[in-house]
Short mmCIF file of C-alpha atoms in Angstrom, two decimals:
data_model
loop_
_atom_site.label_atom_id
_atom_site.label_comp_id
_atom_site.label_asym_id
_atom_site.label_seq_id
_atom_site.Cartn_x
_atom_site.Cartn_y
_atom_site.Cartn_z
CA MET A 1 5.32 -6.17 -17.91
CA ALA A 2 5.54 -5.05 -21.68
CA TYR A 3 7.72 -7.80 -22.59
CA PRO A 4 6.78 -10.95 -20.31
CA LYS A 5 8.25 -13.37 -22.83
CA ASN A 6 11.66 -11.85 -22.17
CA SER A 7 11.38 -11.96 -18.41
CA HIS A 8 13.66 -15.06 -18.41
CA ARG A 9 16.40 -13.00 -20.15
CA LEU A 10 16.05 -10.54 -17.31
CA ALA A 11 16.77 -13.37 -14.84
CA VAL A 12 20.06 -14.33 -16.38
CA GLY A 13 21.91 -11.21 -15.57
CA PRO A 14 21.00 -11.20 -11.89
CA SER A 15 21.92 -14.89 -11.83
CA TYR A 16 25.59 -14.56 -12.68
CA SER A 17 25.69 -11.28 -10.52
CA LEU A 18 24.53 -13.44 -7.76
CA CYS A 19 27.36 -15.79 -8.01
CA ASN A 20 29.74 -12.94 -8.40
CA ALA A 21 28.59 -11.36 -5.23
CA PHE A 22 28.49 -14.52 -3.27
CA GLN A 23 32.31 -14.81 -4.10
CA TRP A 24 32.88 -11.04 -2.95
CA ILE A 25 31.67 -11.84 0.71
CA GLN A 26 32.53 -15.50 1.14
CA TYR A 27 35.64 -14.62 2.81
CA GLY A 28 34.41 -11.86 5.02
CA SER A 29 31.44 -13.83 6.34
CA ILE A 30 33.73 -16.42 7.94
CA ASN A 31 36.84 -14.09 8.38
CA ASN A 32 38.15 -15.64 11.59
CA ILE A 33 38.17 -18.99 9.84
CA PHE A 34 40.24 -18.01 6.87
CA VAL A 35 42.51 -15.96 9.31
CA ARG A 36 43.37 -19.29 10.99
CA PHE A 37 43.47 -21.54 7.86
CA TYR A 38 45.89 -19.18 5.91
CA GLY A 39 47.80 -17.81 8.81
CA VAL A 40 47.11 -14.24 8.02
CA THR A 41 45.66 -11.07 9.87
CA THR A 42 41.86 -10.06 9.68
CA PHE A 43 42.84 -7.06 7.60
CA THR A 44 44.45 -9.26 5.03
CA ILE A 45 41.27 -11.24 4.59
CA ASP A 46 39.38 -7.74 4.62
CA TRP A 47 41.33 -6.88 1.57
CA LEU A 48 40.08 -10.04 -0.29
CA SER A 49 36.61 -8.07 -0.17
CA MET A 50 38.22 -4.72 -0.84
CA SER A 51 39.99 -6.02 -3.99
CA TYR A 52 36.49 -5.95 -5.70
CA MET A 53 36.28 -2.18 -4.93
CA ILE A 54 39.93 -1.41 -5.91
CA THR A 55 39.82 -3.14 -9.27
CA TYR A 56 36.56 -1.60 -10.20
CA ILE A 57 37.71 2.13 -10.12
CA PRO A 58 40.41 2.06 -12.82
CA LEU A 59 38.54 -0.35 -15.03
CA LEU A 60 35.01 1.18 -15.04
CA PHE A 61 35.67 3.60 -17.91
CA PRO A 62 37.19 1.23 -20.39
CA VAL A 63 34.29 -1.39 -19.66
CA ALA A 64 31.81 1.32 -19.92
CA TRP A 65 33.15 2.36 -23.15
CA LEU A 66 32.86 -1.30 -24.40
CA LEU A 67 29.38 -1.37 -23.18
CA ASP A 68 28.33 1.50 -25.11
CA LYS A 69 30.22 0.19 -28.26
CA ARG A 70 29.60 -3.34 -28.26
CA GLY A 71 26.27 -3.71 -26.33
CA LEU A 72 25.08 -5.89 -23.47
CA ARG A 73 25.75 -9.40 -24.75
CA PRO A 74 29.65 -9.08 -25.15
CA ILE A 75 29.79 -7.74 -21.73
CA ALA A 76 27.71 -10.26 -20.13
CA LEU A 77 29.67 -13.10 -21.80
CA VAL A 78 33.11 -11.75 -20.63
CA GLY A 79 31.76 -11.08 -17.21
CA SER A 80 30.38 -14.48 -16.69
CA ALA A 81 33.46 -16.28 -18.14
CA LEU A 82 35.76 -14.16 -15.76
CA ASN A 83 33.47 -15.06 -12.89
CA GLY A 84 33.76 -18.83 -13.58
CA LEU A 85 37.57 -18.58 -14.27
CA GLY A 86 38.15 -16.97 -10.75
CA ALA A 87 36.10 -19.60 -9.10
CA TRP A 88 38.12 -22.33 -10.65
CA VAL A 89 41.41 -20.75 -9.69
CA LYS A 90 40.45 -20.74 -5.97
CA LEU A 91 40.43 -24.53 -6.03
CA GLY A 92 44.14 -24.45 -6.24
CA SER A 93 44.43 -22.54 -2.80
CA LEU A 94 43.43 -25.58 -0.42
CA LYS A 95 46.68 -25.44 1.47
CA PRO A 96 47.67 -22.78 3.88
CA HIS A 97 50.71 -21.74 2.09
CA LEU A 98 48.79 -21.19 -1.15
CA PHE A 99 47.03 -17.96 -0.06
CA PRO A 100 48.47 -16.10 -3.03
CA VAL A 101 46.38 -18.46 -5.34
CA THR A 102 43.21 -17.58 -3.49
CA VAL A 103 44.01 -13.97 -3.99
CA LEU A 104 44.57 -14.43 -7.70
CA GLY A 105 41.32 -16.06 -7.94
CA GLN A 106 39.47 -13.27 -6.00
CA VAL A 107 41.24 -10.70 -8.27
CA ILE A 108 39.83 -12.55 -11.34
CA CYS A 109 36.38 -12.42 -9.82
CA SER A 110 36.82 -8.72 -9.17
CA LEU A 111 37.62 -8.14 -12.80
CA ALA A 112 34.31 -9.98 -13.61
CA GLN A 113 32.40 -7.49 -11.24
CA VAL A 114 33.50 -4.55 -13.35
CA PHE A 115 31.56 -6.11 -16.39
CA ILE A 116 28.56 -7.09 -14.01
CA LEU A 117 27.86 -4.47 -11.65
CA GLY A 118 26.74 -1.41 -13.94
CA MET A 119 24.20 -3.58 -16.17
CA PRO A 120 20.97 -3.50 -14.06
CA SER A 121 19.85 0.00 -15.23
CA ARG A 122 21.02 -0.66 -18.85
CA ILE A 123 19.09 -4.06 -18.95
CA ALA A 124 16.00 -2.38 -17.53
CA SER A 125 16.05 0.52 -20.02
CA VAL A 126 16.72 -1.62 -23.16
CA TRP A 127 14.16 -4.40 -22.35
CA PHE A 128 11.35 -2.52 -20.48
CA GLY A 129 8.85 0.17 -20.83
CA SER A 130 8.58 3.47 -19.08
CA HIS A 131 5.99 2.16 -16.66
CA GLU A 132 8.04 -0.83 -15.55
CA VAL A 133 11.58 0.23 -15.84
CA SER A 134 12.04 0.90 -12.16
CA THR A 135 10.69 -2.45 -11.19
CA ALA A 136 12.75 -4.13 -13.74
CA CYS A 137 15.89 -2.44 -12.37
CA SER A 138 14.86 -3.45 -9.00
CA ILE A 139 14.65 -7.19 -9.99
CA ALA A 140 17.99 -6.90 -12.01
CA VAL A 141 19.61 -5.73 -8.77
CA PHE A 142 18.26 -8.67 -6.74
CA GLY A 143 20.81 -10.87 -8.22
CA ASN A 144 23.71 -8.98 -6.58
CA GLN A 145 21.73 -8.59 -3.24
CA LEU A 146 20.76 -12.32 -3.14
CA GLY A 147 24.30 -13.35 -3.77
CA ILE A 148 25.52 -11.28 -0.87
CA ALA A 149 22.71 -12.82 1.34
CA LEU A 150 23.94 -16.41 0.23
CA GLY A 151 27.44 -15.30 0.96
CA PHE A 152 26.39 -14.61 4.54
CA LEU A 153 24.21 -17.78 4.85
CA VAL A 154 26.38 -20.61 2.98
CA PRO A 155 29.87 -20.12 4.18
CA PRO A 156 29.22 -20.50 7.80
CA VAL A 157 27.19 -23.75 7.15
CA LEU A 158 29.59 -25.37 4.73
CA VAL A 159 32.70 -24.42 6.60
CA PRO A 160 32.30 -25.01 10.27
CA ASN A 161 34.99 -23.72 12.50
CA VAL A 162 36.96 -26.99 13.19
CA GLU A 163 40.50 -27.27 14.67
CA ASP A 164 41.77 -30.09 12.12
CA GLU A 165 43.53 -28.45 9.18
CA GLU A 166 42.65 -31.20 6.90
CA LYS A 167 38.96 -31.23 7.52
CA LEU A 168 38.94 -27.46 7.34
CA ALA A 169 40.61 -27.72 3.74
CA TYR A 170 37.96 -30.38 2.97
CA HIS A 171 34.97 -28.26 3.84
CA ILE A 172 36.47 -25.12 1.98
CA SER A 173 37.02 -27.36 -1.19
CA ILE A 174 33.21 -28.18 -0.99
CA MET A 175 32.38 -24.35 -1.07
CA PHE A 176 34.85 -23.53 -3.83
CA PHE A 177 33.73 -26.74 -6.04
CA MET A 178 29.99 -25.56 -5.81
CA THR A 179 30.76 -22.10 -6.58
CA ALA A 180 32.76 -23.02 -9.57
CA GLY A 181 30.11 -25.54 -10.78
CA VAL A 182 27.36 -22.86 -10.47
CA ALA A 183 29.47 -20.19 -12.37
CA THR A 184 30.33 -22.43 -15.03
CA ALA A 185 26.45 -23.44 -15.54
CA LEU A 186 25.58 -19.66 -15.55
CA PHE A 187 28.21 -18.98 -18.19
CA ILE A 188 26.52 -21.52 -20.52
CA LEU A 189 23.14 -20.13 -19.70
CA VAL A 190 24.30 -16.73 -20.68
CA VAL A 191 25.74 -18.04 -23.96
CA ILE A 192 22.51 -19.79 -24.95
CA VAL A 193 19.99 -17.30 -23.54
CA PHE A 194 21.38 -13.73 -23.24
CA ARG A 195 20.29 -11.47 -26.17
CA GLU A 196 21.18 -7.83 -27.13
CA LYS A 197 17.96 -6.05 -27.33
CA PRO A 198 14.29 -6.72 -28.17
CA PRO A 199 13.01 -6.29 -31.73
CA HIS A 200 11.47 -3.01 -31.05
CA PRO A 201 12.31 -0.28 -28.48
CA PRO A 202 10.13 -0.65 -25.43
CA SER A 203 9.90 3.15 -24.77
CA ARG A 204 10.12 6.40 -26.81
CA ALA A 205 13.14 7.45 -24.61
CA GLN A 206 14.87 4.22 -25.68
CA ALA A 207 13.84 4.77 -29.38
CA LEU A 208 15.28 8.08 -29.42
CA ILE A 209 18.67 6.70 -28.05
CA GLN A 210 18.79 3.87 -30.52
CA SER A 211 17.92 6.23 -33.44
CA ARG A 212 20.93 8.22 -32.67
CA LEU A 213 23.67 8.09 -35.25
CA PRO A 214 26.90 6.74 -33.97
CA GLU A 215 28.92 9.76 -34.98
CA GLU A 216 26.52 11.82 -32.76
CA TYR A 217 27.61 10.05 -29.69
CA SER A 218 30.99 10.79 -27.96
CA TYR A 219 31.97 8.80 -24.72
CA VAL A 220 34.25 11.17 -23.37
CA GLN A 221 31.56 14.01 -24.07
CA SER A 222 29.11 11.97 -22.28
CA ILE A 223 31.25 11.67 -19.14
CA LEU A 224 31.90 15.40 -19.17
CA GLN A 225 28.34 16.05 -19.55
CA LEU A 226 27.64 13.94 -16.51
CA LEU A 227 30.37 15.50 -14.62
CA ARG A 228 28.93 18.93 -15.38
CA SER A 229 25.40 18.04 -13.75
CA THR A 230 25.29 19.43 -10.37
CA ASN A 231 22.43 17.20 -9.48
CA PHE A 232 24.21 14.05 -10.69
CA MET A 233 27.30 14.95 -8.83
CA LEU A 234 25.31 15.41 -5.63
CA LEU A 235 23.73 11.91 -6.23
CA MET A 236 27.05 10.55 -6.83
CA VAL A 237 28.19 11.58 -3.42
CA THR A 238 25.09 10.42 -1.75
CA TYR A 239 25.08 7.09 -3.36
CA GLY A 240 28.67 6.52 -2.67
CA LEU A 241 28.12 7.51 1.16
CA ASN A 242 25.28 5.30 1.48
CA THR A 243 26.38 2.21 -0.54
CA GLY A 244 30.13 2.59 1.14
CA CYS A 245 28.53 2.18 4.54
CA PHE A 246 26.76 -0.84 3.32
CA TYR A 247 30.04 -2.48 1.80
CA SER A 248 31.91 -1.57 5.13
CA LEU A 249 29.04 -3.00 7.45
CA SER A 250 29.02 -6.23 5.30
CA THR A 251 32.80 -6.72 5.25
CA LEU A 252 33.11 -6.35 9.03
CA LEU A 253 29.88 -7.76 10.17
CA ASN A 254 31.52 -11.10 11.15
CA ARG A 255 33.94 -9.27 13.38
CA MET A 256 31.18 -7.09 14.94
CA VAL A 257 29.02 -10.05 16.03
CA ILE A 258 31.93 -12.35 17.09
CA TYR A 259 33.09 -9.61 19.25
CA HIS A 260 29.89 -9.34 21.26
CA TYR A 261 28.61 -12.98 20.64
CA PRO A 262 31.64 -15.39 20.51
CA GLY A 263 31.27 -18.59 18.56
CA GLU A 264 28.18 -17.40 16.87
CA GLU A 265 29.41 -17.46 13.21
CA VAL A 266 26.52 -19.13 11.85
CA ASN A 267 24.14 -16.44 13.37
CA ALA A 268 26.67 -13.71 12.10
CA GLY A 269 25.85 -15.04 8.59
CA ARG A 270 22.15 -15.17 9.16
CA ILE A 271 22.06 -11.53 10.35
CA GLY A 272 24.01 -10.61 7.15
CA LEU A 273 21.34 -12.68 5.34
CA THR A 274 18.60 -10.90 7.25
CA ILE A 275 20.07 -7.51 6.16
CA VAL A 276 20.20 -8.25 2.53
CA LEU A 277 16.70 -10.15 2.01
CA SER A 278 14.83 -7.40 3.87
CA GLY A 279 16.75 -4.96 1.58
CA MET A 280 15.61 -7.15 -1.51
CA VAL A 281 12.02 -6.46 -0.22
CA GLY A 282 12.67 -2.81 0.11
CA ALA A 283 14.17 -2.55 -3.39
CA LEU A 284 11.17 -4.30 -4.93
CA ILE A 285 8.60 -1.99 -3.24
CA SER A 286 10.53 0.94 -3.96
CA GLY A 287 10.81 -0.19 -7.73
CA ILE A 288 6.99 -0.62 -7.85
CA TRP A 289 6.23 2.67 -5.96
CA LEU A 290 8.55 4.67 -8.35
CA ASP A 291 6.75 3.13 -11.41
CA ARG A 292 3.37 4.19 -9.96
CA THR A 293 4.44 7.56 -8.53
CA LYS A 294 7.67 8.81 -10.21
CA THR A 295 8.43 10.40 -7.01
CA TYR A 296 12.13 9.86 -7.31
CA LYS A 297 13.45 12.59 -5.23
CA GLN A 298 11.01 12.23 -2.34
CA THR A 299 11.38 8.44 -2.10
CA THR A 300 15.17 8.59 -2.19
CA LEU A 301 15.14 11.15 0.69
CA VAL A 302 12.73 9.06 2.75
CA VAL A 303 14.70 6.06 2.25
CA TYR A 304 18.09 7.67 3.00
CA ILE A 305 16.54 9.28 6.40
CA MET A 306 15.16 5.68 7.42
CA SER A 307 18.69 4.10 6.53
CA LEU A 308 19.98 6.73 9.07
CA VAL A 309 17.62 5.86 11.60
CA GLY A 310 18.03 2.25 11.26
CA MET A 311 21.82 2.36 11.47
CA VAL A 312 21.56 4.51 14.87
CA VAL A 313 19.16 1.92 16.26
CA TYR A 314 21.43 -1.07 15.02
CA THR A 315 24.45 0.64 16.61
CA PHE A 316 22.98 0.94 20.20
CA THR A 317 21.33 -2.39 20.23
CA LEU A 318 24.25 -4.60 19.01
CA SER A 319 25.92 -4.94 22.43
CA LEU A 320 22.69 -5.47 24.43
CA GLY A 321 23.31 -9.19 24.49
CA HIS A 322 20.23 -10.36 22.74
CA LEU A 323 20.73 -11.89 19.37
CA TRP A 324 16.95 -11.48 18.39
CA VAL A 325 17.19 -7.84 19.04
CA VAL A 326 20.09 -7.59 16.52
CA PHE A 327 18.25 -9.61 13.95
CA VAL A 328 15.15 -7.39 14.10
CA THR A 329 17.32 -4.01 14.01
CA ALA A 330 19.44 -5.44 11.21
CA GLY A 331 16.40 -6.37 9.22
CA VAL A 332 15.08 -2.74 9.59
CA LEU A 333 18.49 -1.20 8.61
CA GLY A 334 18.80 -3.57 5.57
CA PHE A 335 15.23 -2.80 4.18
CA PHE A 336 16.12 0.88 3.88
CA MET A 337 20.04 0.72 3.27
CA THR A 338 20.15 -2.14 0.72
CA GLY A 339 16.72 -1.01 -0.72
CA TYR A 340 18.30 2.14 -1.58
CA LEU A 341 20.66 0.59 -4.17
CA PRO A 342 18.29 0.26 -7.21
CA LEU A 343 16.81 3.73 -6.21
CA GLY A 344 20.25 5.48 -6.93
CA PHE A 345 20.49 3.90 -10.35
CA GLU A 346 17.09 4.80 -11.47
CA PHE A 347 17.20 8.36 -10.20
CA ALA A 348 20.71 8.67 -12.07
CA ALA A 349 19.05 7.46 -15.16
CA GLU A 350 16.58 10.05 -14.97
CA LEU A 351 18.68 12.96 -14.31
CA THR A 352 21.10 12.18 -16.86
CA TYR A 353 18.87 11.06 -19.79
CA PRO A 354 19.87 10.73 -22.68
CA GLU A 355 23.27 9.73 -21.42
CA SER A 356 24.01 6.15 -21.16
CA GLU A 357 22.78 4.23 -18.10
CA GLY A 358 25.86 2.08 -18.19
CA THR A 359 28.05 5.36 -17.71
CA SER A 360 25.90 7.04 -15.14
CA SER A 361 25.58 3.76 -13.08
CA GLY A 362 29.34 3.11 -13.42
CA LEU A 363 30.09 6.45 -11.92
CA LEU A 364 27.77 5.79 -8.96
CA ASN A 365 29.53 2.55 -8.34
CA VAL A 366 33.07 4.14 -8.60
CA SER A 367 31.75 6.53 -5.88
CA ALA A 368 30.54 3.57 -3.81
CA GLN A 369 33.74 1.66 -4.12
CA ILE A 370 35.92 4.79 -3.12
CA PHE A 371 33.84 5.35 -0.09
CA GLY A 372 33.54 1.48 0.58
CA ILE A 373 37.41 1.22 0.77
CA ALA A 374 37.78 4.26 2.92
CA PHE A 375 34.84 3.32 5.27
CA THR A 376 36.05 -0.26 5.56
CA ILE A 377 39.58 0.50 6.50
CA SER A 378 38.76 3.57 8.72
CA GLN A 379 35.95 1.56 10.47
CA GLY A 380 38.35 -1.41 10.99
CA GLN A 381 40.99 0.69 12.64
CA ILE A 382 38.26 2.38 14.84
CA MET A 383 36.73 -0.84 16.06
CA ASP A 384 40.34 -2.27 16.81
CA HIS A 385 41.20 0.74 18.87
CA PHE A 386 37.93 1.97 20.29
CA GLY A 387 35.28 -0.75 19.87
CA THR A 388 32.39 -1.54 17.42
CA LYS A 389 30.01 1.24 18.80
CA ALA A 390 32.57 3.98 17.80
CA GLY A 391 33.07 2.15 14.42
CA ASN A 392 29.19 2.27 13.83
CA LEU A 393 28.93 5.84 14.74
CA PHE A 394 31.46 6.57 12.32
CA LEU A 395 29.18 5.31 9.62
CA CYS A 396 26.09 7.13 11.04
CA SER A 397 27.86 10.53 10.75
CA PHE A 398 28.41 9.99 7.12
CA LEU A 399 24.90 8.82 6.57
CA PHE A 400 23.69 12.02 8.34
CA LEU A 401 25.84 13.95 5.82
CA GLY A 402 24.31 12.01 2.94
CA THR A 403 20.86 12.80 4.04
CA ILE A 404 21.57 16.54 4.12
CA VAL A 405 23.11 16.50 0.62
CA THR A 406 20.25 14.51 -0.84
CA ALA A 407 17.87 17.19 0.16
CA PHE A 408 19.65 19.43 -2.27
CA ILE A 409 19.14 17.39 -5.20
CA LYS A 410 16.64 18.80 -7.65
CA ALA A 411 14.21 16.21 -9.35
CA ASP A 412 15.00 16.89 -13.02
CA LEU A 413 13.21 14.00 -14.49
CA ARG A 414 14.50 14.06 -18.06
CA ARG A 415 13.74 10.52 -19.03
CA GLN A 416 10.14 10.85 -17.96
CA GLN A 417 9.67 14.01 -19.80
CA ALA A 418 10.86 12.35 -22.95
CA ASN A 419 8.19 9.67 -22.66
CA LEU A 420 5.55 12.15 -21.61
CA GLU A 421 6.15 14.06 -24.78
CA SER A 422 4.94 11.00 -26.89
CA GLU A 423 1.71 10.51 -24.74
CA GLN A 424 0.48 13.97 -24.35
CA PRO A 425 -2.83 14.66 -26.23
CA VAL A 426 -2.57 17.04 -29.22
CA SER A 427 -2.70 20.74 -28.17
CA GLU A 428 -5.34 23.01 -29.56
CA SER A 429 -3.01 24.90 -31.64
CA ALA A 430 -2.18 21.85 -33.42
CA LEU A 431 -5.69 20.52 -33.49
CA ILE A 432 -7.13 23.53 -35.63
CA PRO A 433 -4.89 23.14 -38.62
CA SER A 434 -5.48 19.41 -38.57
CA LEU A 435 -9.32 19.87 -38.50
CA LEU A 436 -9.15 22.38 -41.44
CA LEU A 437 -7.12 19.88 -43.49
CA LEU A 438 -9.58 17.26 -42.63
CA LEU A 439 -12.50 19.49 -43.64
CA ALA A 440 -10.68 20.37 -46.75
CA GLN A 441 -10.15 16.72 -47.83
CA GLY A 442 -13.85 16.04 -46.91
CA SER A 443 -14.98 18.75 -49.17
CA THR A 444 -12.85 17.61 -52.07
CA HIS A 445 -14.25 14.01 -51.69
CA LEU A 446 -17.76 15.44 -51.52
CA LEU A 447 -17.42 17.61 -54.51
CA SER A 448 -15.91 14.45 -56.48
CA PHE A 449 -18.73 12.39 -55.28
CA LEU A 450 -21.46 15.08 -56.50
CA GLY A 451 -19.54 15.50 -59.71
CA MET A 452 -19.82 11.85 -60.41
CA GLY A 453 -23.51 11.85 -59.56
CA MET A 454 -24.09 14.76 -62.06
CA ALA A 455 -22.26 12.99 -64.71
CA LEU A 456 -24.30 9.91 -64.26
CA SER A 457 -27.53 11.69 -64.40
CA GLU A 458 -26.53 13.53 -67.70
CA LEU A 459 -25.65 9.94 -69.12
CA GLN A 460 -29.10 8.68 -68.19
CA LEU A 461 -30.74 11.65 -69.64
#
């Protein structure tokens, strides 16, 4: 990488994103246990996950404006601080009648997510060069994905499905204390390590953005410019469809697996872990591939098609009665569906340059939250009335729609064009005047040298 000494700063953002994503899914991954502990419905626990999606939609624009005006560091500080505060508030909800307190803690964490979710593409663009920006974005997205993975894996292990209420409260307190401790440590790390930007722009595209005068940039005009872009609007819809399916699948995974495999809460978490870990591998491979080939449209389309195929296979193998089959098909699905997330961010940054990456990724996330809410509620209702297969086929239909729409997006790679303009060799038309100027300067120096030689000869005579 162009800035290897700054790679530790790239790791800080994913770290607190990890903690925030863990808190998003920690209720959903053991939905049935929290339903019994708090005495509420499964749909109510689902809303704890959906609170992240609801909060994000109205707050995106003011937070994205702050990101443009104040920069990365203040946003990172506020996000990590809210993340820690929400984790500590949840510790006050260790009695069944204190469910409103856990809701408050989750809402605070959802506020933190608004400051966290749109940062990967911005961090990658500000800190890394044109030949590594996609890989850097994939690594930055890793934190969120790894947090979801741990959110599937850790809660079923820390909070077993025991009957005794006091023992259950004790196990929940261990999970909440660990989360709060990690969140606090990460906030301290952000304060110490996280910096705004490197001393010098890592690419020509970033240099042009940083050289722009403040009065030349209007946040409202930037949003309007994005909304006028047909290609970006198509990408917004397709990203929302794919990521919304992932959000719904993640939120309802525990219910799906328990329905077909009763008592398998731990394996339900492990299946979620498999989905996300394989997606992290897919995201990294996609990022490296994009940095080398710049084939954004083709790669996005192939990954979308394979997400659809993976979802169809998962749908028809979930009920076969063999958990190992579910692990395999879920892993294939996750490789492409979760691996798509950084692809969308980077494709958007290319299509919308020189507009802010925070704004473009924020709009993508708004689309994902809207579709995520709609899909989670709809799929949950379909599962309750018609079973898990019908609910998953519902998601398959929208992935099919997203695949078709993706085919109509044109690969207008503006950021790459800006970088290429600084790397292209000088053209012939520009070369000839330069050569003539060089010859003229050389002739002048030659005549001066000859004149000095003649003067010296005269003096000797």
